[in-house]
Short mmCIF file of C-alpha atoms (C1' of nucleotides) in Angstrom, two decimals:
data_model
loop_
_atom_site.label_atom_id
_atom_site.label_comp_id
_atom_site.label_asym_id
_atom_site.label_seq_id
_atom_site.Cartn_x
_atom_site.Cartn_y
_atom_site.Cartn_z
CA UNK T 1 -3.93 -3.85 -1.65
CA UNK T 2 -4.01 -3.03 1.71
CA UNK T 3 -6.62 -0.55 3.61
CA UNK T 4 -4.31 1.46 6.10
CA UNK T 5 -4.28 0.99 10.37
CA UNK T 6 -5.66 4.18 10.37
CA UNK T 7 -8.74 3.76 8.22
CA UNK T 8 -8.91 0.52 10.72
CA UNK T 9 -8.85 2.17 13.45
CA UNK T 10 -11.70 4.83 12.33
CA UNK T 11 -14.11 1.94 11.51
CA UNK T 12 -13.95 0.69 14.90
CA UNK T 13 -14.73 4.66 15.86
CA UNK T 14 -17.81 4.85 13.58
CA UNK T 15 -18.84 1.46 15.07
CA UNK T 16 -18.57 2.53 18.97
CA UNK T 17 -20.44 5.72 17.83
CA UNK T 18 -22.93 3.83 15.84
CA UNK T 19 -23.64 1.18 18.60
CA UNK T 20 -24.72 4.71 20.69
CA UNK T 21 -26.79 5.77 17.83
CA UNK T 22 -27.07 8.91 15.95
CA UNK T 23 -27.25 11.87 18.17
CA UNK T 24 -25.37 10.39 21.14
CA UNK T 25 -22.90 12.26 22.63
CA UNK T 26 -19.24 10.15 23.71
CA UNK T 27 -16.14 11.40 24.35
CA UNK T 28 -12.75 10.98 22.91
CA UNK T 29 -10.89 9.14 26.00
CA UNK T 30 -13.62 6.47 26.49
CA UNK T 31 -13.63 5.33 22.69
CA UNK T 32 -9.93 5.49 22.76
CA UNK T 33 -10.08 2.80 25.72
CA UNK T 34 -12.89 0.19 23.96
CA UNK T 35 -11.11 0.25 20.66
CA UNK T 36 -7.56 -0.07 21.67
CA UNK T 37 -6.17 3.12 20.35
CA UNK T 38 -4.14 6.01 22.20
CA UNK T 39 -6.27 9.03 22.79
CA UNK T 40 -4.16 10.94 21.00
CA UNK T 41 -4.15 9.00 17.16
CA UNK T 42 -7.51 8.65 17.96
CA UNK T 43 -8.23 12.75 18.11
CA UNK T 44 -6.52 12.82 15.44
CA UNK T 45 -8.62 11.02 13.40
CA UNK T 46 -11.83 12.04 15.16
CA UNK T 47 -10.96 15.34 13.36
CA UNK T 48 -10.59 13.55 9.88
CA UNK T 49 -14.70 12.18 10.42
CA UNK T 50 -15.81 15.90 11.95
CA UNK T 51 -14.53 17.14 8.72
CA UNK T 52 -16.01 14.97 6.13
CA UNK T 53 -19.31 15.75 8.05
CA UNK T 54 -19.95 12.08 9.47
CA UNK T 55 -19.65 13.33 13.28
CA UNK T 56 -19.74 16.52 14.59
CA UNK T 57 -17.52 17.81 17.83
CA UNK T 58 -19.16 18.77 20.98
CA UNK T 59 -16.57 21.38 22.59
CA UNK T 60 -15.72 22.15 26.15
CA UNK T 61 -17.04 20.04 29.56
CA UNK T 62 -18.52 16.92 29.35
CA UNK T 63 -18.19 17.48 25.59
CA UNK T 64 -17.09 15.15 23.17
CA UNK T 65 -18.54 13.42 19.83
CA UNK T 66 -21.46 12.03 17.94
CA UNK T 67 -22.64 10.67 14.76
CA UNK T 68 -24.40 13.29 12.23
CA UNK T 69 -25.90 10.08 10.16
CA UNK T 70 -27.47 7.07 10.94
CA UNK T 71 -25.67 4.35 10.65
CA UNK T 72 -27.34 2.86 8.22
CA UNK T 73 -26.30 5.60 6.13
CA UNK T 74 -22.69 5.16 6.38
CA UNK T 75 -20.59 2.59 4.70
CA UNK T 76 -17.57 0.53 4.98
CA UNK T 77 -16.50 2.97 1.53
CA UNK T 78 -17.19 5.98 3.24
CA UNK T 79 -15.49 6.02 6.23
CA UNK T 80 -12.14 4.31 4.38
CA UNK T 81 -12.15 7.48 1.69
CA UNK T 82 -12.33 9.82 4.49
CA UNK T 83 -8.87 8.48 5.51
CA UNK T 84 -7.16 6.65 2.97
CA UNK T 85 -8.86 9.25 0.23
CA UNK T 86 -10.38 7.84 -3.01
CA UNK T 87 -9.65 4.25 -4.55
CA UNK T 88 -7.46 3.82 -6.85
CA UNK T 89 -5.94 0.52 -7.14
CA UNK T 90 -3.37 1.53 -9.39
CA UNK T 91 -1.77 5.38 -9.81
CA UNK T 92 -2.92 5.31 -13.28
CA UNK T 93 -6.40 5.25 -12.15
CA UNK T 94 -6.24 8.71 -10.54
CA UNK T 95 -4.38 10.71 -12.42
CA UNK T 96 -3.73 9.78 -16.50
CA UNK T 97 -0.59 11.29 -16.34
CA UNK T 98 0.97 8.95 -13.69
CA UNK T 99 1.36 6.64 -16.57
CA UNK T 100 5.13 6.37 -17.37
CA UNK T 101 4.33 5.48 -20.89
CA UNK T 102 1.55 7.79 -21.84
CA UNK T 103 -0.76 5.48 -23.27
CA UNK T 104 -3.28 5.32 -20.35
CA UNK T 105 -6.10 6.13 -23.09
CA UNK T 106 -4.91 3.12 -24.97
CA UNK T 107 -3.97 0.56 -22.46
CA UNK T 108 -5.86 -2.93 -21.95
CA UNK T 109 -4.51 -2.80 -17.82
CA UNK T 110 -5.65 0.62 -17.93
CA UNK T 111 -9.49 -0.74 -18.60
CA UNK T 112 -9.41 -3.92 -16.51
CA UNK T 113 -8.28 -1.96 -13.49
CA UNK T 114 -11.33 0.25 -13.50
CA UNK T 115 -13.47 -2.14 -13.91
CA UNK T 116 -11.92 -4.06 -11.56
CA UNK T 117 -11.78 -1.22 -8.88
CA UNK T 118 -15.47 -0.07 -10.05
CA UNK T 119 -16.45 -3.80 -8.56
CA UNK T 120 -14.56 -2.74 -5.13
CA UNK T 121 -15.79 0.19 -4.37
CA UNK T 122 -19.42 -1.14 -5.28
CA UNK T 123 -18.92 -3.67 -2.45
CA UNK T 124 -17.57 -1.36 0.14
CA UNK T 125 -19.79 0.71 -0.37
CA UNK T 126 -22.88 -1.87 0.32
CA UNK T 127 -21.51 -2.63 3.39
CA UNK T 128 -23.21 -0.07 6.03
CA UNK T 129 -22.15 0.02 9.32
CA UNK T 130 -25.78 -0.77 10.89
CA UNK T 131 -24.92 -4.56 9.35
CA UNK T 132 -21.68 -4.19 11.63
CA UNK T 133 -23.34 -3.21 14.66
CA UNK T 134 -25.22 -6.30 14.65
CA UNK T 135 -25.44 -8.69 17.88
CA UNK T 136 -23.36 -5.69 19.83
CA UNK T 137 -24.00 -4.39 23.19
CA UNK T 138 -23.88 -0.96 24.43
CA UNK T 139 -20.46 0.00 26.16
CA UNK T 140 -21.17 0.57 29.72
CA UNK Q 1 -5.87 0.09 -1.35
CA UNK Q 2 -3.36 0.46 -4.23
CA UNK Q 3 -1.26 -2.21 -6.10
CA UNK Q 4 2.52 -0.87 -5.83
CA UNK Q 5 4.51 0.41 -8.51
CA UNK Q 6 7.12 -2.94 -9.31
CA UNK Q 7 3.72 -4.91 -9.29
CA UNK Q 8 2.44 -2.79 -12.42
CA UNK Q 9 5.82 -2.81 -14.19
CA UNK Q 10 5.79 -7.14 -13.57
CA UNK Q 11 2.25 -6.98 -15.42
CA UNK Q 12 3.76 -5.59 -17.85
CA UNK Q 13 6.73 -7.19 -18.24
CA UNK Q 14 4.50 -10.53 -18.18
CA UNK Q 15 2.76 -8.67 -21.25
CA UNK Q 16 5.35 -8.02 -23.45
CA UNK Q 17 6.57 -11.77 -23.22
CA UNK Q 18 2.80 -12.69 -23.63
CA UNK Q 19 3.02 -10.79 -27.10
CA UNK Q 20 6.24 -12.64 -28.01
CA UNK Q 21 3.95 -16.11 -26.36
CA UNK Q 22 5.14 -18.94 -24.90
CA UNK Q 23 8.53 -20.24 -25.47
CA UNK Q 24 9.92 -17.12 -27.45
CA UNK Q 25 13.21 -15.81 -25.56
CA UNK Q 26 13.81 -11.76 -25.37
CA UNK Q 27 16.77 -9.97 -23.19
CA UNK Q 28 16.09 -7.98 -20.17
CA UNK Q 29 17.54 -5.13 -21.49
CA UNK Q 30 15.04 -4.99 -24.49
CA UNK Q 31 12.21 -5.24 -22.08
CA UNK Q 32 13.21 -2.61 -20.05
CA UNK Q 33 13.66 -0.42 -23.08
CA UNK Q 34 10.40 -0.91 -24.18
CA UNK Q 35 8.14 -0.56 -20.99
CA UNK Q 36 10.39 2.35 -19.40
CA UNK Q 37 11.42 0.64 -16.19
CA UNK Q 38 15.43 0.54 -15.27
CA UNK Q 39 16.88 -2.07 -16.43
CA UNK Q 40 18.56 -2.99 -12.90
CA UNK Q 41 15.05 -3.04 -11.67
CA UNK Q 42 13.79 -5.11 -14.66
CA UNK Q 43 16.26 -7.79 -14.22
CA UNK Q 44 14.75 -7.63 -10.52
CA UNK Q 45 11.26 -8.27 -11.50
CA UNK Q 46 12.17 -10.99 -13.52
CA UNK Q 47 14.55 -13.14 -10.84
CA UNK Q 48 10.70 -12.81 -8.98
CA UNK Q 49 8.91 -13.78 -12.06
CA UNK Q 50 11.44 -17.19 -12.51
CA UNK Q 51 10.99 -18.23 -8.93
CA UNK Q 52 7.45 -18.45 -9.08
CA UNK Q 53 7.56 -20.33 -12.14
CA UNK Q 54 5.91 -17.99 -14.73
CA UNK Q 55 8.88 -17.30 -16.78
CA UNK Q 56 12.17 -19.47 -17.35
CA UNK Q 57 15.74 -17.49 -17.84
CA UNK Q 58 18.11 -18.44 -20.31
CA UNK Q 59 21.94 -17.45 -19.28
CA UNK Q 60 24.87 -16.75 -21.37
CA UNK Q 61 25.01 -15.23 -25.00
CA UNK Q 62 21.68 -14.65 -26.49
CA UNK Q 63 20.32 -15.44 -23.69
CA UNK Q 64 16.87 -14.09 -21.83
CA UNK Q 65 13.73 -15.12 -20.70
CA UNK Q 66 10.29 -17.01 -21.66
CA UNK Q 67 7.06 -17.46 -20.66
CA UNK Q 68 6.55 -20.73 -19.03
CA UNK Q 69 2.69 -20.58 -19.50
CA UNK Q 70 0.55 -19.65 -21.87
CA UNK Q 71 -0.87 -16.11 -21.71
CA UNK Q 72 -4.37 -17.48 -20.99
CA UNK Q 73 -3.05 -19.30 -18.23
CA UNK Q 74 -1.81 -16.19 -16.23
CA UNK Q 75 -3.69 -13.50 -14.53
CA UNK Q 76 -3.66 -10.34 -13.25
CA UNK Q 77 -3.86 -12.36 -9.23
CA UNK Q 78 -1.04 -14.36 -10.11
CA UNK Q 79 1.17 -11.36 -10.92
CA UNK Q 80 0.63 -9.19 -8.60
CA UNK Q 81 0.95 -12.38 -5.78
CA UNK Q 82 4.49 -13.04 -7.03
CA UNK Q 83 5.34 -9.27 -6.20
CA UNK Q 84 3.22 -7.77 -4.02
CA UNK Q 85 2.06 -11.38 -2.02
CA UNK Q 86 -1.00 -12.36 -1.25
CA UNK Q 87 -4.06 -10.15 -1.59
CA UNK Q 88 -5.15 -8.83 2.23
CA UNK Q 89 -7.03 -5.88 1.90
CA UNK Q 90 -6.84 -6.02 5.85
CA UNK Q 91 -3.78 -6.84 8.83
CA UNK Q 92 -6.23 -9.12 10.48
CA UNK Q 93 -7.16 -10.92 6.99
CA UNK Q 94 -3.22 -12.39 7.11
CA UNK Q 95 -2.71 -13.23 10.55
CA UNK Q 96 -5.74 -13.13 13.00
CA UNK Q 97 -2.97 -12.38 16.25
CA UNK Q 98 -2.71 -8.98 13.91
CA UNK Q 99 -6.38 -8.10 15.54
CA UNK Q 100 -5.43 -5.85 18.38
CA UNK Q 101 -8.20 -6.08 19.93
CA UNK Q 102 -7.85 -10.50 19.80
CA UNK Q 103 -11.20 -10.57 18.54
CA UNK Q 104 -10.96 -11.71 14.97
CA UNK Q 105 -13.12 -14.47 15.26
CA UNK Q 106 -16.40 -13.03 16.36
CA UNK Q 107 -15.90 -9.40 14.53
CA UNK Q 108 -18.36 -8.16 11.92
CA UNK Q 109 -15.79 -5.99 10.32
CA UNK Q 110 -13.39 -9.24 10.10
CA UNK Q 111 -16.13 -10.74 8.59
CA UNK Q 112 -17.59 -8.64 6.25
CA UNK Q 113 -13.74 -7.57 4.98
CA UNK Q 114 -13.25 -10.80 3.89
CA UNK Q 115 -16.26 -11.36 1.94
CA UNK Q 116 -15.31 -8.20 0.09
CA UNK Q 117 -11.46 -9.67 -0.05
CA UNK Q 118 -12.60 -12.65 -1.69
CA UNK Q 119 -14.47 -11.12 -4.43
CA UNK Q 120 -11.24 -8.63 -5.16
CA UNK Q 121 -9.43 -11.87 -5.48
CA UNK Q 122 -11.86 -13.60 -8.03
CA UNK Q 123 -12.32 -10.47 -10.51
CA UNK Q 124 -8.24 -10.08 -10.11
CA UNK Q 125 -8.31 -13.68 -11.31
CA UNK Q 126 -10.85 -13.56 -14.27
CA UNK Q 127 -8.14 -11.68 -15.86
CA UNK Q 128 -5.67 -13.23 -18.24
CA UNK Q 129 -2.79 -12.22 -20.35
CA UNK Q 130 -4.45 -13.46 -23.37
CA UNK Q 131 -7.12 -10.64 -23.12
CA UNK Q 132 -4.58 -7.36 -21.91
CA UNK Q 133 -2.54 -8.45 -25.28
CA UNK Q 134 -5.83 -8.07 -27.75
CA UNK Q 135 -4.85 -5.41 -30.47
CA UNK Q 136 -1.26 -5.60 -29.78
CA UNK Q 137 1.37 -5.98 -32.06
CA UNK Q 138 4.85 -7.38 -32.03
CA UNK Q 139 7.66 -5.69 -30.81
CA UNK Q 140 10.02 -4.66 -33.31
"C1'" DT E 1 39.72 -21.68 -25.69
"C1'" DT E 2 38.77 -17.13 -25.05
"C1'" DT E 3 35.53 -13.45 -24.98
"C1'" DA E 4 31.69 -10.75 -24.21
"C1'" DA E 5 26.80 -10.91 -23.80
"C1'" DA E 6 23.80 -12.41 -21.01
"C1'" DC E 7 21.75 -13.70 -16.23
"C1'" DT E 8 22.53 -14.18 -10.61
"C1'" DC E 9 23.03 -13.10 -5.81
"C1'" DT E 10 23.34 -10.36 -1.97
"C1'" DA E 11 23.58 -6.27 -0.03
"C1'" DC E 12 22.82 -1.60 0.28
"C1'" DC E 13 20.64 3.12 0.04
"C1'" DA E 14 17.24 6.99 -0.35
"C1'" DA E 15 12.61 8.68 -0.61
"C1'" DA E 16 7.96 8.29 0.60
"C1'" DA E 17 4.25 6.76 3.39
"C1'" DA E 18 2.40 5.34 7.67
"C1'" DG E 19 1.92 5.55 12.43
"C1'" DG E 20 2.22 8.12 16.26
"C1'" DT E 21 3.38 12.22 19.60
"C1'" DA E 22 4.00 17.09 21.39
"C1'" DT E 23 2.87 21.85 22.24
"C1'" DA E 24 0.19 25.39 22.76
"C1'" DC E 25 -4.07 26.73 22.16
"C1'" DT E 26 -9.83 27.51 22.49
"C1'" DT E 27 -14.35 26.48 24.17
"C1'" DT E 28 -17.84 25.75 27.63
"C1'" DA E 29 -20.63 23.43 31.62
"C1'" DA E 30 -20.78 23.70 36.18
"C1'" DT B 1 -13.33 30.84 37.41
"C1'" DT B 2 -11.76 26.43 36.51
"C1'" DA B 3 -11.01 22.11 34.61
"C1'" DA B 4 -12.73 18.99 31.22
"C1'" DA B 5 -13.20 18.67 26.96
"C1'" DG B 6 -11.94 19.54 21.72
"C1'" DT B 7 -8.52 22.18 17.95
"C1'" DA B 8 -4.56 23.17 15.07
"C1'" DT B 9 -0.22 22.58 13.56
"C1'" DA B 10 3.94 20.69 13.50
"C1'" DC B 11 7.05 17.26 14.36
"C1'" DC B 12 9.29 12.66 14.81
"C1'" DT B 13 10.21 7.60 14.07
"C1'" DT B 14 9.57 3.30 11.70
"C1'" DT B 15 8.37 0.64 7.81
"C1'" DT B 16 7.71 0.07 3.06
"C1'" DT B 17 8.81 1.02 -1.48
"C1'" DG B 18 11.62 1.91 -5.28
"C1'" DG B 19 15.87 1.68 -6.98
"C1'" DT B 20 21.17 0.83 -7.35
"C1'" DA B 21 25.85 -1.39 -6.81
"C1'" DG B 22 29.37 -4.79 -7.07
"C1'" DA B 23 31.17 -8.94 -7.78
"C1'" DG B 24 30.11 -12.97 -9.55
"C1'" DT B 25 28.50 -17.27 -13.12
"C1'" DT B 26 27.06 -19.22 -17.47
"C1'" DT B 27 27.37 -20.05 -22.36
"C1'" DA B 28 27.14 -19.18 -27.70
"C1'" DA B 29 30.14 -18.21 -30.92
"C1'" DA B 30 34.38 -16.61 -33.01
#
DNA sequence: TTTAAACTCTACCAAAAAGGTATACTTTAA
DNA sequence: TTAAAGTATACCTTTTTGGTAGAGTTTAAA
């Protein structure tokens, strides 16, 4: 019940682009210095958000990245699907067949999962990243 | 954010001794037949399951395992716990030195994950035994 | 009192997932 | 034209997960 490092790390990513604002154009090496992570890991997931449409790549000099949304648009949800992919607490929950027993139709666990994982995702999801920006400073 | 694979075959493990209730002794080997896990990694699950109290073993000739509690007494949390450990939907949520960036106590993202963490806990919890084991019948 | 059906303990192993890096590009402002 | 940026793909290493093995110990019952 864990989120991964890497979904961890691209929160902190949507936050340094959110504290800039939507628009705002930052490159790669700078966030990768604030938040810790090595340039490369952090391209790397960079890529991941340009994909799923939540920033968009500026190529060539004085290039780099910005937010497509506003980050009040964005939530916690979002940005963890982009790189852990959906929720699913348990395997059964995304794909019927996982079950080893077959009965996934039938089961009690089955039912309390998703309701259980329905809850989760309702509360990542209210989470929006201009509630995490709060009482933060521009990077200089 | 997925609960692993031994933690699902504990639950139910934990319900097909809820269906026999409290008290009633069954074999490992009759379990295992009956919810499709191994039964080398049954017999694991269980030596778990004893040292956190939940179930009692029996050795020797028609010997096995109970339930300690009552099915209404145990939920979903306190399975899962005994495999899997304690919920932390987050590194930084376990151990704040985890934070790379050493700034767990003033982070908004710290913050808001465990709000979120302590309502996965509590709906985890609401669960019991008593209600996964509704329609069920006894083994034969 | 012997036997076999049960559980116990510790260690080990293989596959999958996670975390991270390398190489060889392409694009574009200045 | 050049160097500062991003792109694409592939690879590698470590950790976690899932599962197995072997050599015991306990005990009901014949």
């Amino acid at each position: 019940m864990k989120i991964t490092q890497e979904a961890d790390y691209a929160i902190r990513i949507i936050i340094h682009l959110s504290v800039l604002g939507k628009g705002n154009i930052v490159d790669a090496a700078t966030i990768a210095e604030n938040e810790g992570v090595t340039l490369r890991f952090t391209l790397k997931i960079l890529r991941k958000l340009c994909k799923d449409n939540f920033i968009r790549s500026h190529r060539g000099v004085k290039g780099g990245y910005s937010l497509v949304k506003d980050p009040d648009e964005i939530s916690l949800k979002d940005i963890i699907e982009v790189i852990d992919g959906d929720f699913a607490i348990n395997k059964c929950l995304k794909d019927e067949n996982a079950c080893n027993l077959g009965k996934a139709d039938t089961c009690n666990v089955h039912e309390a999962l998703r309701g259980i994982q329905d809850i989760i995702i309702r509360e990542f999801d209210k989470v929006k990243f201009s509630q995490l920006i709060k009482n933060k400073r521009e990077y200089k």
